[in-house]
Short mmCIF file of C-alpha atoms and ligand atoms in Angstrom, two decimals:
data_model
loop_
_atom_site.label_atom_id
_atom_site.label_comp_id
_atom_site.label_asym_id
_atom_site.label_seq_id
_atom_site.Cartn_x
_atom_site.Cartn_y
_atom_site.Cartn_z
CA MET A 203 -5.93 39.99 12.55
CA THR A 204 -7.75 39.91 9.20
CA THR A 205 -9.41 36.69 8.09
CA PRO A 206 -7.11 34.71 5.77
CA LEU A 207 -8.35 34.07 2.26
CA LEU A 208 -8.17 30.32 2.73
CA GLU A 209 -8.19 28.43 6.02
CA VAL A 210 -7.83 24.70 6.43
CA GLU A 211 -8.62 23.75 9.99
CA ASN A 212 -8.00 20.43 11.68
CA LEU A 213 -8.78 18.53 8.48
CA TYR A 214 -9.16 14.76 8.59
CA VAL A 215 -9.87 12.93 5.33
CA LYS A 216 -10.26 9.30 4.32
CA TYR A 217 -10.01 7.20 1.17
CA GLY A 218 -12.40 4.38 2.01
CA ASN A 219 -11.20 3.20 5.41
CA ILE A 220 -7.74 4.70 5.13
CA GLU A 221 -7.20 8.01 6.84
CA ALA A 222 -4.83 10.11 4.72
CA LEU A 223 -4.84 13.44 6.59
CA HIS A 224 -4.84 13.53 10.36
CA GLY A 225 -5.82 17.04 11.43
CA ILE A 226 -4.07 19.40 9.04
CA SER A 227 -4.31 23.16 9.64
CA PHE A 228 -2.87 25.99 7.59
CA THR A 229 -3.80 29.34 6.09
CA VAL A 230 -3.17 31.21 2.87
CA GLY A 231 -3.47 34.99 2.82
CA GLU A 232 -4.57 37.00 -0.19
CA GLY A 233 -1.61 37.64 -2.51
CA GLU A 234 0.64 35.13 -0.73
CA ILE A 235 2.66 32.28 -2.13
CA VAL A 236 2.39 29.39 0.30
CA THR A 237 3.98 26.01 -0.25
CA LEU A 238 3.28 22.60 1.21
CA ILE A 239 6.35 20.40 1.04
CA GLY A 240 6.76 16.77 1.96
CA ALA A 241 7.85 13.36 0.73
CA ASN A 242 5.94 11.03 -1.60
CA GLY A 243 2.62 10.02 -0.12
CA ALA A 244 2.71 12.66 2.66
CA GLY A 245 -0.74 13.95 1.73
CA LYS A 246 0.01 17.03 -0.36
CA SER A 247 -2.16 16.17 -3.37
CA THR A 248 -4.87 14.93 -1.05
CA THR A 249 -4.93 18.34 0.62
CA LEU A 250 -5.30 20.21 -2.68
CA MET A 251 -7.97 17.83 -3.94
CA SER A 252 -9.90 18.35 -0.72
CA ILE A 253 -9.78 22.14 -1.13
CA ALA A 254 -10.84 21.87 -4.78
CA GLN A 255 -13.82 19.81 -3.58
CA LEU A 256 -13.21 17.11 -6.15
CA PRO A 257 -15.83 14.45 -5.68
CA PRO A 258 -14.89 10.96 -4.46
CA PRO A 259 -13.56 8.54 -5.61
CA GLU A 260 -10.94 10.84 -7.15
CA ALA A 261 -10.72 12.93 -4.02
CA PRO A 262 -10.95 11.74 -0.43
CA LYS A 263 -13.87 12.25 1.92
CA VAL A 264 -13.62 14.89 4.62
CA ILE A 265 -14.54 13.35 7.95
CA LYS A 266 -13.66 16.15 10.34
CA GLY A 267 -12.48 19.73 10.28
CA ASP A 268 -13.24 22.60 7.96
CA ILE A 269 -12.08 24.43 4.84
CA ARG A 270 -13.04 28.11 4.76
CA PHE A 271 -12.81 30.73 2.04
CA LYS A 272 -13.02 34.31 3.31
CA GLY A 273 -14.29 32.94 6.61
CA ARG A 274 -17.08 30.76 5.17
CA SER A 275 -17.07 26.99 5.04
CA ILE A 276 -16.88 25.59 1.53
CA LEU A 277 -17.36 21.95 2.48
CA GLY A 278 -19.88 20.30 0.19
CA MET A 279 -19.63 22.99 -2.49
CA SER A 280 -19.35 21.57 -6.01
CA ALA A 281 -15.93 21.54 -7.68
CA ASP A 282 -17.36 23.72 -10.49
CA LYS A 283 -18.50 26.38 -8.06
CA VAL A 284 -15.08 26.49 -6.40
CA VAL A 285 -13.76 27.60 -9.80
CA SER A 286 -16.63 29.79 -10.98
CA ASP A 287 -17.62 31.47 -7.70
CA LEU A 288 -14.50 31.37 -5.51
CA HIS A 289 -12.08 31.72 -8.44
CA MET A 290 -9.80 28.99 -7.14
CA ALA A 291 -8.34 26.65 -9.76
CA LEU A 292 -6.36 23.45 -9.32
CA VAL A 293 -3.61 22.59 -11.79
CA PRO A 294 -3.36 18.88 -11.07
CA GLU A 295 -0.30 16.68 -11.29
CA GLY A 296 -0.25 15.08 -14.72
CA ARG A 297 -1.93 18.18 -16.11
CA HIS A 298 -5.22 16.62 -17.31
CA ILE A 299 -5.38 18.47 -20.59
CA PHE A 300 -7.53 17.30 -23.51
CA GLY A 301 -4.87 15.78 -25.75
CA ASN A 302 -7.04 15.45 -28.87
CA LEU A 303 -8.00 19.14 -28.76
CA THR A 304 -5.84 22.03 -29.87
CA VAL A 305 -4.18 24.48 -27.50
CA GLU A 306 -6.78 27.08 -28.41
CA GLU A 307 -9.67 24.68 -27.79
CA ASN A 308 -8.29 23.66 -24.40
CA LEU A 309 -8.08 27.31 -23.39
CA LYS A 310 -11.58 28.02 -24.66
CA ILE A 311 -13.12 25.23 -22.60
CA ALA A 312 -11.66 26.82 -19.49
CA THR A 313 -13.71 29.97 -20.08
CA TYR A 314 -17.10 28.23 -20.20
CA SER A 315 -17.86 28.51 -16.50
CA ARG A 316 -17.01 32.23 -16.28
CA LYS A 317 -19.62 34.70 -15.29
CA ASP A 318 -17.78 37.88 -16.25
CA GLY A 319 -17.75 39.45 -19.71
CA GLN A 320 -15.91 38.90 -22.98
CA ALA A 321 -13.63 41.87 -22.28
CA GLU A 322 -12.22 40.15 -19.18
CA ILE A 323 -11.88 36.87 -21.07
CA ASP A 324 -10.03 38.61 -23.91
CA ARG A 325 -7.74 40.28 -21.40
CA ASP A 326 -6.88 36.87 -19.92
CA TYR A 327 -6.22 35.33 -23.38
CA LYS A 328 -3.80 38.16 -23.99
CA ARG A 329 -2.18 37.59 -20.64
CA VAL A 330 -1.74 33.85 -21.26
CA TYR A 331 -0.25 34.37 -24.72
CA THR A 332 2.07 37.07 -23.39
CA LEU A 333 3.21 34.95 -20.46
CA PHE A 334 3.57 31.87 -22.66
CA PRO A 335 4.46 32.90 -26.23
CA ARG A 336 4.97 29.20 -27.03
CA LEU A 337 1.26 28.64 -26.61
CA ASP A 338 0.54 31.50 -28.98
CA GLU A 339 2.83 29.93 -31.59
CA ARG A 340 1.17 26.54 -31.11
CA LYS A 341 -2.47 27.61 -30.89
CA LYS A 342 -3.63 25.24 -33.64
CA GLN A 343 -1.52 22.29 -32.53
CA ARG A 344 -3.09 19.25 -30.89
CA SER A 345 -2.19 19.34 -27.22
CA GLU A 346 -0.98 15.75 -27.05
CA SER A 347 1.88 16.71 -29.35
CA LEU A 348 3.15 19.45 -27.03
CA SER A 349 6.28 18.86 -24.97
CA GLY A 350 5.93 18.27 -21.23
CA GLY A 351 6.88 21.86 -20.49
CA GLU A 352 4.41 23.21 -23.01
CA GLN A 353 1.66 21.03 -21.56
CA GLN A 354 2.45 22.46 -18.14
CA MET A 355 2.17 25.97 -19.61
CA LEU A 356 -1.18 25.02 -21.10
CA ALA A 357 -2.41 23.71 -17.75
CA VAL A 358 -1.48 26.99 -16.06
CA GLY A 359 -2.96 28.92 -19.00
CA ARG A 360 -6.23 27.10 -18.56
CA ALA A 361 -6.34 28.07 -14.90
CA ILE A 362 -5.80 31.72 -15.83
CA LEU A 363 -8.56 31.50 -18.44
CA SER A 364 -10.92 30.07 -15.88
CA GLY A 365 -10.66 33.52 -14.29
CA CYS A 366 -8.96 32.29 -11.14
CA ARG A 367 -7.50 34.54 -8.46
CA VAL A 368 -6.09 31.61 -6.49
CA ILE A 369 -4.07 28.98 -8.27
CA MET A 370 -3.27 25.64 -6.64
CA LEU A 371 -0.37 23.90 -8.29
CA ASP A 372 0.42 20.22 -7.85
CA GLU A 373 4.10 19.65 -8.63
CA PRO A 374 4.49 22.08 -11.54
CA SER A 375 8.20 21.22 -11.80
CA MET A 376 7.47 17.54 -12.44
CA GLY A 377 9.15 16.30 -15.60
CA LEU A 378 10.50 19.69 -16.63
CA ALA A 379 14.09 20.28 -17.67
CA PRO A 380 15.80 22.78 -15.34
CA LEU A 381 15.59 25.73 -17.73
CA LEU A 382 11.90 25.26 -18.37
CA MET A 383 11.32 24.78 -14.67
CA TYR A 384 12.95 28.13 -13.86
CA ASP A 385 10.96 29.77 -16.65
CA MET A 386 7.76 28.36 -15.22
CA PHE A 387 8.55 29.66 -11.74
CA ARG A 388 9.50 33.07 -13.11
CA THR A 389 6.12 33.24 -14.84
CA LEU A 390 4.33 32.15 -11.68
CA ARG A 391 6.11 34.91 -9.77
CA GLU A 392 4.93 37.44 -12.36
CA LEU A 393 1.39 36.20 -11.87
CA ASN A 394 1.77 36.60 -8.13
CA GLU A 395 3.10 40.13 -8.55
CA GLU A 396 -0.07 40.89 -10.50
CA GLY A 397 -2.12 39.71 -7.51
CA MET A 398 -2.57 35.96 -7.97
CA THR A 399 -2.54 33.99 -4.72
CA ILE A 400 -0.58 30.77 -5.07
CA LEU A 401 -0.73 27.51 -3.14
CA LEU A 402 2.06 25.28 -4.37
CA ILE A 403 2.86 21.71 -3.53
CA GLU A 404 6.27 20.39 -4.37
CA GLN A 405 8.60 17.53 -3.66
CA ASN A 406 11.46 19.78 -4.69
CA ALA A 407 11.60 21.61 -1.37
CA ASN A 408 14.61 23.74 -2.28
CA LEU A 409 12.83 25.15 -5.27
CA ALA A 410 9.53 25.59 -3.44
CA LEU A 411 11.04 27.45 -0.49
CA LYS A 412 13.02 29.77 -2.74
CA PHE A 413 9.79 30.67 -4.48
CA ALA A 414 7.26 30.85 -1.65
CA HIS A 415 6.78 33.39 1.13
CA ARG A 416 5.77 30.78 3.71
CA GLY A 417 5.60 27.05 3.93
CA TYR A 418 4.32 24.04 5.80
CA VAL A 419 5.95 20.62 5.97
CA ILE A 420 3.59 17.65 5.74
CA ASP A 421 4.68 14.24 6.96
CA THR A 422 2.30 11.28 6.76
CA GLY A 423 -0.82 13.39 6.91
CA GLU A 424 0.31 15.85 9.57
CA ILE A 425 1.93 19.28 9.59
CA VAL A 426 5.30 18.88 11.31
CA ALA A 427 6.85 22.31 10.70
CA GLN A 428 5.80 25.72 9.47
CA GLY A 429 7.19 29.20 9.06
CA SER A 430 8.51 31.71 6.60
CA SER A 431 10.53 30.18 3.80
CA ALA A 432 13.69 31.62 5.36
CA GLU A 433 12.87 30.03 8.72
CA LEU A 434 12.17 26.65 7.16
CA MET A 435 15.37 26.76 5.13
CA GLU A 436 17.29 27.30 8.38
CA ASN A 437 15.37 24.67 10.36
CA PRO A 438 17.87 21.81 11.05
CA GLU A 439 15.25 19.04 10.77
CA VAL A 440 13.84 20.44 7.55
CA LYS A 441 17.35 20.84 6.17
CA LYS A 442 18.24 17.28 7.01
CA ALA A 443 15.04 15.63 5.80
CA TYR A 444 14.08 17.77 2.80
CA LEU A 445 16.89 20.03 1.67
CA GLY A 446 19.65 17.50 1.25
CA GLY A 447 21.45 18.27 4.51
P1 ATP N 1091 3.01 12.42 -4.10
O1 ATP N 1091 3.98 13.51 -4.17
O2 ATP N 1091 3.63 11.07 -4.21
O3 ATP N 1091 1.81 12.61 -4.98
P2 ATP N 1091 1.45 13.36 -1.87
O4 ATP N 1091 2.11 14.01 -0.70
O5 ATP N 1091 0.76 14.22 -2.83
O6 ATP N 1091 2.50 12.44 -2.59
P3 ATP N 1091 -1.04 11.95 -1.62
O7 ATP N 1091 -1.11 11.62 -3.06
O8 ATP N 1091 -1.89 13.03 -1.11
O9 ATP N 1091 0.47 12.30 -1.25
O10 ATP N 1091 -1.29 10.64 -0.79
C1 ATP N 1091 -1.49 10.63 0.62
C2 ATP N 1091 -1.85 9.23 1.07
O11 ATP N 1091 -3.15 8.89 0.58
C3 ATP N 1091 -0.92 8.15 0.57
O12 ATP N 1091 -0.74 7.20 1.59
C4 ATP N 1091 -1.65 7.55 -0.61
O13 ATP N 1091 -1.30 6.20 -0.79
C5 ATP N 1091 -3.09 7.69 -0.19
N1 ATP N 1091 -3.96 7.83 -1.36
C6 ATP N 1091 -3.88 8.79 -2.31
N2 ATP N 1091 -4.85 8.64 -3.24
C7 ATP N 1091 -5.58 7.55 -2.87
C8 ATP N 1091 -6.72 6.88 -3.40
N3 ATP N 1091 -7.34 7.30 -4.50
N4 ATP N 1091 -7.17 5.80 -2.73
C9 ATP N 1091 -6.56 5.37 -1.60
N5 ATP N 1091 -5.50 5.96 -1.02
C10 ATP N 1091 -5.00 7.04 -1.65
#
């Protein structure tokens, strides 16, 4: 078997004295869409923050286990290097865009840590503005005045402009009207078809499993089910607890 792109193995993490993940293991293969589903507080965001190597106090502290990228441990790597060297970008819940800057300025900041050339950066600008024509139309607009859906587009656009090959999405459907939500997922699928690996966390398990190739169910810091999306959608316990019966 080939080494998965990303491996999380027996991961235990703590916030202060509170253990939030109790031995989570999962893998993401290159080019896959993998989803982690689970209720509020299950540990989904915590898992993504751990992979992104966000420093405490924002992110929890790893106390046991490992996170590997292409077979090598990335524990202790800086969050910046995860983006610039491993090309993995986190699109956090709440989006974290710079509201007082324009759309264009937000996108530009995302390119600062890149080590490739202007030609690649220009290609990615083109890609973002083609995927999200709304951002093109609103280039000069201050980001705080964008709608929720547009801010979500900007957050994904920034990840693309960081040069990422793996995108980790924390609840991208949050706060979006159904039409915009479907648009967003259609765009994410396009990105995946162009080779982007996607790790998605979602409370909307129906949506996530329709979109992903494989999934894992997290319950209070542990993986309680896993399989292809089709298998999980047929799993009676998953159906009952997460898919509305
Ligand atoms: P949600 O969908 O509500 O964001 P989640 O599955 O992403 O849920 P996490 O945010 O990862 O869950 O939270 C996992 C656990 O860790 C919860 O019990 C939560 O209260 C706790 N937790 C999260 N952030 C912190 C923090 N900064 N300090 C202390 N405990 C935290």
